[in-house]
mmCIF file of C-alpha atoms in Angstrom:
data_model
loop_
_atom_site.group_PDB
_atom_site.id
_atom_site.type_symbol
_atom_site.label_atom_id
_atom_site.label_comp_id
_atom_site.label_asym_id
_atom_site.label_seq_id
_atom_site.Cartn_x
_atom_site.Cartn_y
_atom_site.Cartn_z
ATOM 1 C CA UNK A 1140 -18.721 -2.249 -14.277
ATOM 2 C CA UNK A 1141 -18.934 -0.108 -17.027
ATOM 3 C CA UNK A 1142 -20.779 2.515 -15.189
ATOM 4 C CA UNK A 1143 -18.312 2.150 -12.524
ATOM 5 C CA UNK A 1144 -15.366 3.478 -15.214
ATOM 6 C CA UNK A 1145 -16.854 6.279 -16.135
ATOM 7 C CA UNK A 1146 -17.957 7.202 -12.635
ATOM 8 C CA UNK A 1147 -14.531 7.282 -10.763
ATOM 9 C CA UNK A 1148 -13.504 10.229 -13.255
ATOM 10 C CA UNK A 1149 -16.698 12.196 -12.114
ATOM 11 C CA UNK A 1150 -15.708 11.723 -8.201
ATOM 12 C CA UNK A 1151 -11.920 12.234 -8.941
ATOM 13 C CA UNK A 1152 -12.862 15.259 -10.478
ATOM 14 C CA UNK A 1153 -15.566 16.921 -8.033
ATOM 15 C CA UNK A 1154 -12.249 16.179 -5.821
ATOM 16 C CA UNK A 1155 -9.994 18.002 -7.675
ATOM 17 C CA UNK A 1156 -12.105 20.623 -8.275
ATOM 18 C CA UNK A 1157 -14.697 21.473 -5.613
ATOM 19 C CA UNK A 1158 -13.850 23.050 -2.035
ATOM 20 C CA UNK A 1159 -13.893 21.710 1.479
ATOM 21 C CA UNK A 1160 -16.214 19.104 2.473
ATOM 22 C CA UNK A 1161 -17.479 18.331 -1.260
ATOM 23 C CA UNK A 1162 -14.033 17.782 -2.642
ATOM 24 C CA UNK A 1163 -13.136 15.287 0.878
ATOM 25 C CA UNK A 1164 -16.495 13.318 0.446
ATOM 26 C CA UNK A 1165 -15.802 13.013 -3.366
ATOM 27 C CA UNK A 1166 -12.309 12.232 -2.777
ATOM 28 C CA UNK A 1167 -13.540 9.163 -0.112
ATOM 29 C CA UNK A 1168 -15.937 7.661 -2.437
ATOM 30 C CA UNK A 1169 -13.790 7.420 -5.808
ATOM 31 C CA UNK A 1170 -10.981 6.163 -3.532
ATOM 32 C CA UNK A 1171 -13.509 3.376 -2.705
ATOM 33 C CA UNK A 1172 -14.816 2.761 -6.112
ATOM 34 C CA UNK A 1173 -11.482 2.988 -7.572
ATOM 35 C CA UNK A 1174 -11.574 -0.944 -5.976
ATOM 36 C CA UNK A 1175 -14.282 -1.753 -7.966
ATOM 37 C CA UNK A 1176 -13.212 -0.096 -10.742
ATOM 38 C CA UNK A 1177 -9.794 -1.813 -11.434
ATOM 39 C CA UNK A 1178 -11.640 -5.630 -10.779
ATOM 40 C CA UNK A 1179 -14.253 -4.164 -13.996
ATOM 41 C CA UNK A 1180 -11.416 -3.085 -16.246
ATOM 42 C CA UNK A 1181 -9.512 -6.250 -15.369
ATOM 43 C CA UNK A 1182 -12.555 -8.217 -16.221
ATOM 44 C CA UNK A 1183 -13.277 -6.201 -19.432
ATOM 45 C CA UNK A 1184 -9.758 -7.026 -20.662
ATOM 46 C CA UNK A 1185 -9.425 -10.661 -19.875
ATOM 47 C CA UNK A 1186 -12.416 -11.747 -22.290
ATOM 48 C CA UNK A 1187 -11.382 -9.192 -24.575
ATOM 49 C CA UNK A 1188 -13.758 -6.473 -24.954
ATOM 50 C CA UNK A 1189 -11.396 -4.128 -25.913
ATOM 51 C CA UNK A 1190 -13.821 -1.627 -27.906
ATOM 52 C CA UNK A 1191 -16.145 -1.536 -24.950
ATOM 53 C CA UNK A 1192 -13.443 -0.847 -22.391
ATOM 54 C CA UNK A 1193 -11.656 1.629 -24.558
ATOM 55 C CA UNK A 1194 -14.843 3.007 -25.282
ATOM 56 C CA UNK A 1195 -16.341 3.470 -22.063
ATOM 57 C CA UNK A 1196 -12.572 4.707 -21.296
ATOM 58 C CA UNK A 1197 -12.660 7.609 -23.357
ATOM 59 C CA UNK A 1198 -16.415 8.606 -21.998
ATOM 60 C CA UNK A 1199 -15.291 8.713 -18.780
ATOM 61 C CA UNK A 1200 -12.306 10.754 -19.042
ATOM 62 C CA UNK A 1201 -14.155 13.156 -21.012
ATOM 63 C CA UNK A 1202 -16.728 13.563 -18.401
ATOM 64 C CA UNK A 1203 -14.188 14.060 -15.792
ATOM 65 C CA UNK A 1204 -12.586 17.306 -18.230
ATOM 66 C CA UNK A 1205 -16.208 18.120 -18.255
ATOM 67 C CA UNK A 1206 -15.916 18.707 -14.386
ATOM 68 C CA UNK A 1207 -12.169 19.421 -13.853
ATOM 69 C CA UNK A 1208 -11.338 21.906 -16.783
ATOM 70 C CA UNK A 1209 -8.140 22.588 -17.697
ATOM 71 C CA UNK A 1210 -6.518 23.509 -14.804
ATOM 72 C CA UNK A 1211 -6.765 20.104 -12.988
ATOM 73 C CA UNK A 1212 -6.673 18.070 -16.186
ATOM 74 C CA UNK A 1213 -3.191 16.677 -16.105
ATOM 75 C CA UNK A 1214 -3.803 14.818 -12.430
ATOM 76 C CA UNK A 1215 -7.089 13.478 -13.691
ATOM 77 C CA UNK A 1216 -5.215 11.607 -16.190
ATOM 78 C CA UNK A 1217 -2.480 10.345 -13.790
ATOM 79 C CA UNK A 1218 -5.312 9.258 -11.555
ATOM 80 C CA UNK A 1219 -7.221 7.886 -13.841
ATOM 81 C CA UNK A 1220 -4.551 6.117 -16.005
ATOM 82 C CA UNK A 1221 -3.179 4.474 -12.884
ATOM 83 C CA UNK A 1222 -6.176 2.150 -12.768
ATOM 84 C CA UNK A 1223 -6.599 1.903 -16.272
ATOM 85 C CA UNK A 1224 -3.463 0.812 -17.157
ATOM 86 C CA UNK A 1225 -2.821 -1.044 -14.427
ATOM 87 C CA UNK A 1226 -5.967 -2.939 -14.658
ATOM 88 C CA UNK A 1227 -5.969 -3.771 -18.428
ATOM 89 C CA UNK A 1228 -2.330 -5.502 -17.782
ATOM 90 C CA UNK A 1229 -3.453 -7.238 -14.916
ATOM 91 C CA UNK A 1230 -6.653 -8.779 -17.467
ATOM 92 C CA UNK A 1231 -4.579 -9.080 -20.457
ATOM 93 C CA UNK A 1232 -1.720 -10.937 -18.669
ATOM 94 C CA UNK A 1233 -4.301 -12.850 -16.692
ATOM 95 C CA UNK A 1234 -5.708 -13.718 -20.119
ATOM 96 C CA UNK A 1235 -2.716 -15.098 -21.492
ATOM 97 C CA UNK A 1236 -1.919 -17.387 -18.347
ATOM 98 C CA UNK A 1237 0.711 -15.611 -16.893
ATOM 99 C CA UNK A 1238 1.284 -16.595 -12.937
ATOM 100 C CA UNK A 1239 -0.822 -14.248 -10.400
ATOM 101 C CA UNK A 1240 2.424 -13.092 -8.677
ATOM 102 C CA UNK A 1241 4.373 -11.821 -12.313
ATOM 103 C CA UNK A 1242 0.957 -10.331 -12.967
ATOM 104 C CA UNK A 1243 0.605 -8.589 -10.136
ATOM 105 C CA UNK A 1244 3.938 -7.340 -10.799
ATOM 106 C CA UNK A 1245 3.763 -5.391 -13.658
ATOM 107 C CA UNK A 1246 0.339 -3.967 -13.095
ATOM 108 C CA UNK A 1247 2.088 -2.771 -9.767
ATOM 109 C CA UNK A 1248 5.160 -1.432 -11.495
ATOM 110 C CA UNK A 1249 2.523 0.778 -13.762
ATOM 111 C CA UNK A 1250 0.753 1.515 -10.701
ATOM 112 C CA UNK A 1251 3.865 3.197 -9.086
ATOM 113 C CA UNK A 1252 5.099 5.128 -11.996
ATOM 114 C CA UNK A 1253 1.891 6.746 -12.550
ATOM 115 C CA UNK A 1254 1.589 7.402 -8.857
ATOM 116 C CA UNK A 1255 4.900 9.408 -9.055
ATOM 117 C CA UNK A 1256 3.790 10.978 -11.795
ATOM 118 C CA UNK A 1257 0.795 12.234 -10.069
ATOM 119 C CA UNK A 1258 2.119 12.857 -6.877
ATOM 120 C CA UNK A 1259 5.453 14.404 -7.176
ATOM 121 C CA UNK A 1260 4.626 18.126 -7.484
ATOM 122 C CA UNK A 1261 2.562 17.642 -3.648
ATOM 123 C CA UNK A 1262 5.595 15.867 -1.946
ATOM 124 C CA UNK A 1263 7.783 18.742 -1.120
ATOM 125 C CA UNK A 1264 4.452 20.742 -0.367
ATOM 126 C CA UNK A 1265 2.816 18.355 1.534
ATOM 127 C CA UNK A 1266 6.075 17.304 3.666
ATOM 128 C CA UNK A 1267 6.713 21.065 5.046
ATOM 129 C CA UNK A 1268 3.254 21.427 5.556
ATOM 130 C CA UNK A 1269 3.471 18.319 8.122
ATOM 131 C CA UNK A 1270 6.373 19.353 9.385
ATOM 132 C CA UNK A 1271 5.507 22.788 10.056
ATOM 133 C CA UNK A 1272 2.442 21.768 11.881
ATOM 134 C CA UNK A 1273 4.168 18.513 13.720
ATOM 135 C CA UNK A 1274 6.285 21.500 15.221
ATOM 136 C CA UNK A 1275 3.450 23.500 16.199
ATOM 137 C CA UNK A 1276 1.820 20.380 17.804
ATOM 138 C CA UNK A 1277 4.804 19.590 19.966
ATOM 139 C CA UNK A 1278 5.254 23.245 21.198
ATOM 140 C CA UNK A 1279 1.854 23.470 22.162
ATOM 141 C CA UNK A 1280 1.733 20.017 23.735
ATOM 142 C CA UNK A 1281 4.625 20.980 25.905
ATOM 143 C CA UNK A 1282 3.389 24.491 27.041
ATOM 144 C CA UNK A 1283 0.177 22.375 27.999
ATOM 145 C CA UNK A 1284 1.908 19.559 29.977
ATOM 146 C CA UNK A 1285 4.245 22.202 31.738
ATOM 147 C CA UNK A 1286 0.720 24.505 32.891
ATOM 148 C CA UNK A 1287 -0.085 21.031 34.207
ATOM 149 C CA UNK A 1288 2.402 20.969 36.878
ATOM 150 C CA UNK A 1289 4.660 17.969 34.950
ATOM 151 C CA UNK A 1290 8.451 18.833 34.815
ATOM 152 C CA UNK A 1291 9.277 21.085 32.273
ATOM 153 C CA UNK A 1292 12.584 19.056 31.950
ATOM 154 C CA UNK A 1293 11.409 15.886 31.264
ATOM 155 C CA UNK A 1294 8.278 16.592 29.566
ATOM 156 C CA UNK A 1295 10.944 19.013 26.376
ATOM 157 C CA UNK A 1296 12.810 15.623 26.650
ATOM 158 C CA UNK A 1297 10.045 13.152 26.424
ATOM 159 C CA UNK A 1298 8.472 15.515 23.321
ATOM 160 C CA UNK A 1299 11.999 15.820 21.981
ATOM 161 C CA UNK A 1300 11.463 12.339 21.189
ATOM 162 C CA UNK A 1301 7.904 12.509 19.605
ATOM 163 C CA UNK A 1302 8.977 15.189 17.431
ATOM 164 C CA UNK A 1303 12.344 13.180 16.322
ATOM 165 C CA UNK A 1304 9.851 10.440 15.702
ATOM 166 C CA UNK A 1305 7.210 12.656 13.942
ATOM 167 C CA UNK A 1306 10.404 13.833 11.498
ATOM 168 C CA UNK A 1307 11.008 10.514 10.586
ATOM 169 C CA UNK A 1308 7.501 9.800 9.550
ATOM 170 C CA UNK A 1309 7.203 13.164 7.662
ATOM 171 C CA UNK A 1310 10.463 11.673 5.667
ATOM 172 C CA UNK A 1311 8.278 9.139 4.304
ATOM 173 C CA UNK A 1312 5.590 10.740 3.718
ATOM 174 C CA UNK A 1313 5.784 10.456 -0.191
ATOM 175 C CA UNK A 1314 6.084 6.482 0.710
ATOM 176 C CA UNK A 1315 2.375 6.876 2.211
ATOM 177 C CA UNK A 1316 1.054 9.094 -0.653
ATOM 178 C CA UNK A 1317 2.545 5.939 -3.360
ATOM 179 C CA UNK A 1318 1.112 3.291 -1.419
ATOM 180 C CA UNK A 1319 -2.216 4.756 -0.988
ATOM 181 C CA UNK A 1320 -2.323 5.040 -4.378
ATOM 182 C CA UNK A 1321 -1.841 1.163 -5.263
ATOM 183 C CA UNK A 1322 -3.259 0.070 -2.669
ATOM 184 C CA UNK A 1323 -6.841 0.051 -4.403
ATOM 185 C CA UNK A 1324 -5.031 -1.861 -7.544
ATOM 186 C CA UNK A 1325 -3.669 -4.424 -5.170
ATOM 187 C CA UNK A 1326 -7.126 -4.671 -3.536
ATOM 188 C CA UNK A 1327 -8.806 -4.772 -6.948
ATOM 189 C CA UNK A 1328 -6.475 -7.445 -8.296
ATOM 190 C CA UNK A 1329 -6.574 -9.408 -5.342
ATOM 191 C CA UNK A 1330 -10.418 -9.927 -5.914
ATOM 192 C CA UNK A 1331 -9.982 -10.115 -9.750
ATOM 193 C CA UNK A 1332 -7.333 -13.033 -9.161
ATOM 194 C CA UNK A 1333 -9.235 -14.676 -6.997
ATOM 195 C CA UNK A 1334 -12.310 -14.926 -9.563
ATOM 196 C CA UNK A 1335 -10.485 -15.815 -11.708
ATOM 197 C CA UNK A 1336 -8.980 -18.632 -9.967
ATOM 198 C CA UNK A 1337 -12.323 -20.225 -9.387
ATOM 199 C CA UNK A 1338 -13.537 -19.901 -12.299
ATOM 200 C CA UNK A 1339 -10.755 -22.615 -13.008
ATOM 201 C CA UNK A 1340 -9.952 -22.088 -16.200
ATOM 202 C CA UNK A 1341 -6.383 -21.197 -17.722
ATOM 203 C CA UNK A 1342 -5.477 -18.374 -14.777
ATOM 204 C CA UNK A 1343 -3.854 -20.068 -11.970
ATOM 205 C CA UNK A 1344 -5.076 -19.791 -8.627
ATOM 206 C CA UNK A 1345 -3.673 -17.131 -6.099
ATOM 207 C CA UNK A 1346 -1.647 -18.507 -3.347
ATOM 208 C CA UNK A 1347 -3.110 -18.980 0.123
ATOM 209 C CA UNK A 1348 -2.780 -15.683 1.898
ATOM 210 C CA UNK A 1349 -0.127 -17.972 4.707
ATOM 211 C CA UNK A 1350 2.189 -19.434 1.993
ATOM 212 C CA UNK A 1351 2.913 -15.198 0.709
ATOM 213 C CA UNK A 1352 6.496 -14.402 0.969
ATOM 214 C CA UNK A 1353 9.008 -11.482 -0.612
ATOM 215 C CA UNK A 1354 11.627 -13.424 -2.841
ATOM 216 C CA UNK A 1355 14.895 -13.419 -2.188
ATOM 217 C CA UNK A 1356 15.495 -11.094 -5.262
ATOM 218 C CA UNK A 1357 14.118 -8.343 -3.899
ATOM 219 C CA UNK A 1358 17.056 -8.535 -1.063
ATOM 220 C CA UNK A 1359 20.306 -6.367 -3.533
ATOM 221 C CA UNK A 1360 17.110 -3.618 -3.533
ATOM 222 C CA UNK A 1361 16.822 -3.448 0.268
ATOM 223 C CA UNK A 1362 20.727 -3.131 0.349
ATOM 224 C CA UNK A 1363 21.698 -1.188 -1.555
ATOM 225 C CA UNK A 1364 18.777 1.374 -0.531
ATOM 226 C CA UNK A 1365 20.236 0.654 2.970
ATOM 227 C CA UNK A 1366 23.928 1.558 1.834
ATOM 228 C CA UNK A 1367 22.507 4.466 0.033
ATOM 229 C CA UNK A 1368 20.631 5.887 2.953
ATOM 230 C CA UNK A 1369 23.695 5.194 5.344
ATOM 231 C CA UNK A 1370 26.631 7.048 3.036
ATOM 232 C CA UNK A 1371 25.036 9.662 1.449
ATOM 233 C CA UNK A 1372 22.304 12.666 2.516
ATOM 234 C CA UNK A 1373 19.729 15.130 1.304
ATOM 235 C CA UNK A 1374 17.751 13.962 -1.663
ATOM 236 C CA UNK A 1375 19.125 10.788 -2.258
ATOM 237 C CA UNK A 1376 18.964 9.363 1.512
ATOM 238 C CA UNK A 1377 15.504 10.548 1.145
ATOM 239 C CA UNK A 1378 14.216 8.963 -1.852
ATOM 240 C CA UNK A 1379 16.328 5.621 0.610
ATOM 241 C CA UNK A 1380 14.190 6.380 3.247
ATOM 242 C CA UNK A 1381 11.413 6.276 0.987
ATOM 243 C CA UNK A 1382 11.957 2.907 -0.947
ATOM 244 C CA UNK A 1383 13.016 1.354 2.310
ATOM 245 C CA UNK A 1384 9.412 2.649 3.909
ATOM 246 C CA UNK A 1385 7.596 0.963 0.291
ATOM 247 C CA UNK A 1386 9.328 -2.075 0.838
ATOM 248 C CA UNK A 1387 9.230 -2.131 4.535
ATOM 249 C CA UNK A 1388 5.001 -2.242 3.733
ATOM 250 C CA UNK A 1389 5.243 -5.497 1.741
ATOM 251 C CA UNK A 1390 7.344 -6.981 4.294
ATOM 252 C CA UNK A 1391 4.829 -6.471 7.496
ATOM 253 C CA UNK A 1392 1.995 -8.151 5.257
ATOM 254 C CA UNK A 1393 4.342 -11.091 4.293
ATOM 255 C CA UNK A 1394 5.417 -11.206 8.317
ATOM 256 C CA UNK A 1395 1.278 -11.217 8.831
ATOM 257 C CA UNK A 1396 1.550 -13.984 6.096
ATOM 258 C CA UNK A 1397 4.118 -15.437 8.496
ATOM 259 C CA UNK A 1398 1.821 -15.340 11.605
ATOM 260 C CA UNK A 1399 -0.943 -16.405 9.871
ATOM 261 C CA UNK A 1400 0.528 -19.695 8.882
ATOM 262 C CA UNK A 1401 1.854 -20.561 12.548
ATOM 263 C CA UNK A 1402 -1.571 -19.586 14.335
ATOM 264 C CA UNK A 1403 -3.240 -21.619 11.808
ATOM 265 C CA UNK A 1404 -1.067 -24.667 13.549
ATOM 266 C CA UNK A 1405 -0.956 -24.204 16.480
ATOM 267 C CA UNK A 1406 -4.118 -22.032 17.646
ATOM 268 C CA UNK A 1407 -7.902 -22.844 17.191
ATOM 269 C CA UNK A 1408 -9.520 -20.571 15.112
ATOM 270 C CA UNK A 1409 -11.506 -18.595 17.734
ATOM 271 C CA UNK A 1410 -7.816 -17.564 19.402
ATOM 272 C CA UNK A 1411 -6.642 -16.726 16.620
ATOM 273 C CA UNK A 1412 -9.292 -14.253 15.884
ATOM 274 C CA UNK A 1413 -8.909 -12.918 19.136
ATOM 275 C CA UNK A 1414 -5.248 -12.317 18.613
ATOM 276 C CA UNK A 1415 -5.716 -10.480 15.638
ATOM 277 C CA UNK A 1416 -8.156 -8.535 17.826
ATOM 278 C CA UNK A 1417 -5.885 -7.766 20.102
ATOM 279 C CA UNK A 1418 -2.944 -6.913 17.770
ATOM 280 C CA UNK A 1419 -5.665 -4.584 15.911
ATOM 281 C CA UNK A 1420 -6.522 -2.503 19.301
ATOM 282 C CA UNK A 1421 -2.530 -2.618 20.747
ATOM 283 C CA UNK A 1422 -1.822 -0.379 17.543
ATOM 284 C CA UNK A 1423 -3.779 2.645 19.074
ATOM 285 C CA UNK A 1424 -1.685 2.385 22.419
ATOM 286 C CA UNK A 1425 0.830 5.115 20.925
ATOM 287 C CA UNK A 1426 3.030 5.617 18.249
ATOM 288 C CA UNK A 1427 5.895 4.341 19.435
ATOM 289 C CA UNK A 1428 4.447 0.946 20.267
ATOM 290 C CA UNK A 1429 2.915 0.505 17.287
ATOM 291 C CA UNK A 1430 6.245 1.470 14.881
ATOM 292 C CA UNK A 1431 8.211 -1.164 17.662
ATOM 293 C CA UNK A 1432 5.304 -3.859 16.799
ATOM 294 C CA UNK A 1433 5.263 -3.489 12.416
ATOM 295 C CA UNK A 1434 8.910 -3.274 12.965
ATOM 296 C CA UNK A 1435 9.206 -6.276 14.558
ATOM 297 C CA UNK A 1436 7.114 -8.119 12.004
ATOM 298 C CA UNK A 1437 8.364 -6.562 8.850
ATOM 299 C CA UNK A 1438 11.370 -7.933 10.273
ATOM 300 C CA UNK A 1439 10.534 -11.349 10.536
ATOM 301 C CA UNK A 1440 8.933 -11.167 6.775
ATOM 302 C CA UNK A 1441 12.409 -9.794 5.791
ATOM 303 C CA UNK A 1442 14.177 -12.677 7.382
ATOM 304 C CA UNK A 1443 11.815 -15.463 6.148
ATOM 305 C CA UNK A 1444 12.447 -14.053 2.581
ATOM 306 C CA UNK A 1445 15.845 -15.794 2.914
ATOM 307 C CA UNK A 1446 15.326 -18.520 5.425
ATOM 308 C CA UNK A 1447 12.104 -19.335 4.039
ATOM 309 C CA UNK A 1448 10.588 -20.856 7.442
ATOM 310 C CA UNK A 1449 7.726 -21.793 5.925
ATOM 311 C CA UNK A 1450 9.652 -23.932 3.033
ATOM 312 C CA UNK A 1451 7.525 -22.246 0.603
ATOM 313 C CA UNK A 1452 9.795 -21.939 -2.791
ATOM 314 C CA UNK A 1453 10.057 -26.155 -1.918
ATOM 315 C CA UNK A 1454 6.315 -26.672 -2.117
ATOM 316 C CA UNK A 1455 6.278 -24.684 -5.192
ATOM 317 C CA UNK A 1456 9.102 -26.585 -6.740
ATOM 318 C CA UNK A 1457 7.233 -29.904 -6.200
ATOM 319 C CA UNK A 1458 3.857 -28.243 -7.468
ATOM 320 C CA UNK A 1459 6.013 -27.513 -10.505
#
């Protein structure tokens, strides 16, 4: 584990720093070990080793300066410190025998402002760099389908509507770069809270994976980023857009949640791995079919949040 903290710094910084293929294979393999990496620091501060983690923590940032210089210093410690700190709370708060779902919490709240942090200069870059080629991809799509012999009519309409679509994801595009960014804390803590659980001693265990819902408080968020994206434009309907996309995320896993617990009722478990099959292979039919289908299911998430089909916050009254 140890070796694993001072290695991520090393990868992230070969990525920041090397060209082409060296910096994307570098890039791949600490965003793997960065997994690994947040379950050892979580680990290290749960049973209190805080001179070995703070230690090793200091090593391994200095070998990543080693690598990076200067120049690409500052988003080696954004990178870096989002697992750190994010991971140490997660341990500590673990530690003290606060529930998995507050935990998870805060470490995520770290996790997000240190994603911003790192990557707010690349989101206005990054977005007209998408959008410039999206528009290059639809042009030349079109001239292609037109030498083809397919009306030119319908085929500028039909790519009209690809490249309204292709806008919309560009809009969220920041929403993609945050959540790729937590998603190896979530991972890590997922499989940190889950040791822990077994272990049985003062953490609790995590919930079953079919009895995960977004609470209701979460619900003022959602509308007033929906009022906000309605009334007003330019910056602030985009960062809307953006929280509605984060949020929107966290409400297709709890709608999977959702599924999960019906199949488990009411289909044996080889069809129900053979749905999930299926739902896993519809998602490559086209775009627009798989938006319609995470739709649909962040929408039922979002609507069990208040209904509560699944009378979860009941069962976890009477476990109280």
């Amino acid at each position: 584990m140890a070796a694993s903290i001072v290695f991520y710094p090393v990868l992230a910084g070969l990525a920041l720093s090397s060209p082409g293929a060296v910096a994307m294979a570098a890039s791949t393999f600490a965003y793997m070990l960065s997994i690994y990496t947040v379950y050892g620091i979580a680990r290290f501060a749960s049973a209190g080793r805080n001179y070995l983690l703070w230690g090793v923590a200091a090593v391994a940032l200095i070998a990543g300066y080693l690598i990076t210089g200067v120049g690409a210093l500052w988003p080696l410690i954004t990178a870096f410190s989002l697992i750190l700190f994010a991971g140490v709370i997660a341990g500590r708060m673990t530690a003290a025998g606060s529930r998995p779902f507050r935990v998870y919490l805060t470490g995520l709240a770290v996790a997000v402002l240190f994603a911003v942090v790192h990557y707010a200069p690349q989101f206005r870059p990054m977005m007209t760099a998408v959008s410039e080629w999206t528009e290059t991809f639809v042009e030349e799509i079109t001239r292609g389908l037109i030498n083809l012999g397919y009306g030119a009519d319908a085929v500028r309409q039909n790519m009209q509507s690809t490249k309204e679509m292709l806008k919309a994801v560009v809009r969220v595009i920041p929403a993609m770069l945050i959540l790729s960014a937590v998603l190896p804390y979530s991972i890590g803590y997922l499989v940190f809270a889950y040791r822990e659980g077994r272990k049985g001693g003062a953490a609790e265990k995590l919930t079953v994976f079919e009895r995960w819902k977004m609470p209701f408080a979460v619900m003022p968020v959602v509308i007033v980023a929906v009022l906000l994206r309605l009334l007003s434009s330019g910056t602030i309907a985009l960062v809307a857009d953006n929280i509605l996309a984060c949020l929107a995320f966290y409400y297709v896993i709890t709608g999977l949640a959702l599924m999960e617990y019906y199949l488990r009722r009411y289909l044996p478990n080889f069809l129900r791995v053979m749905f999930y099959i299926s739902f896993f292979i519809s998602q490559f039919i086209g775009l627009l079919f798989s938006a319609i289908m995470l739709l649909i299911i962040a929408l039922l998430g979002f609507i069990d949040s208040f209904l509560d089909w699944r009378k979860v916050q009941q069962l976890s009254l009477e476990e109280k």
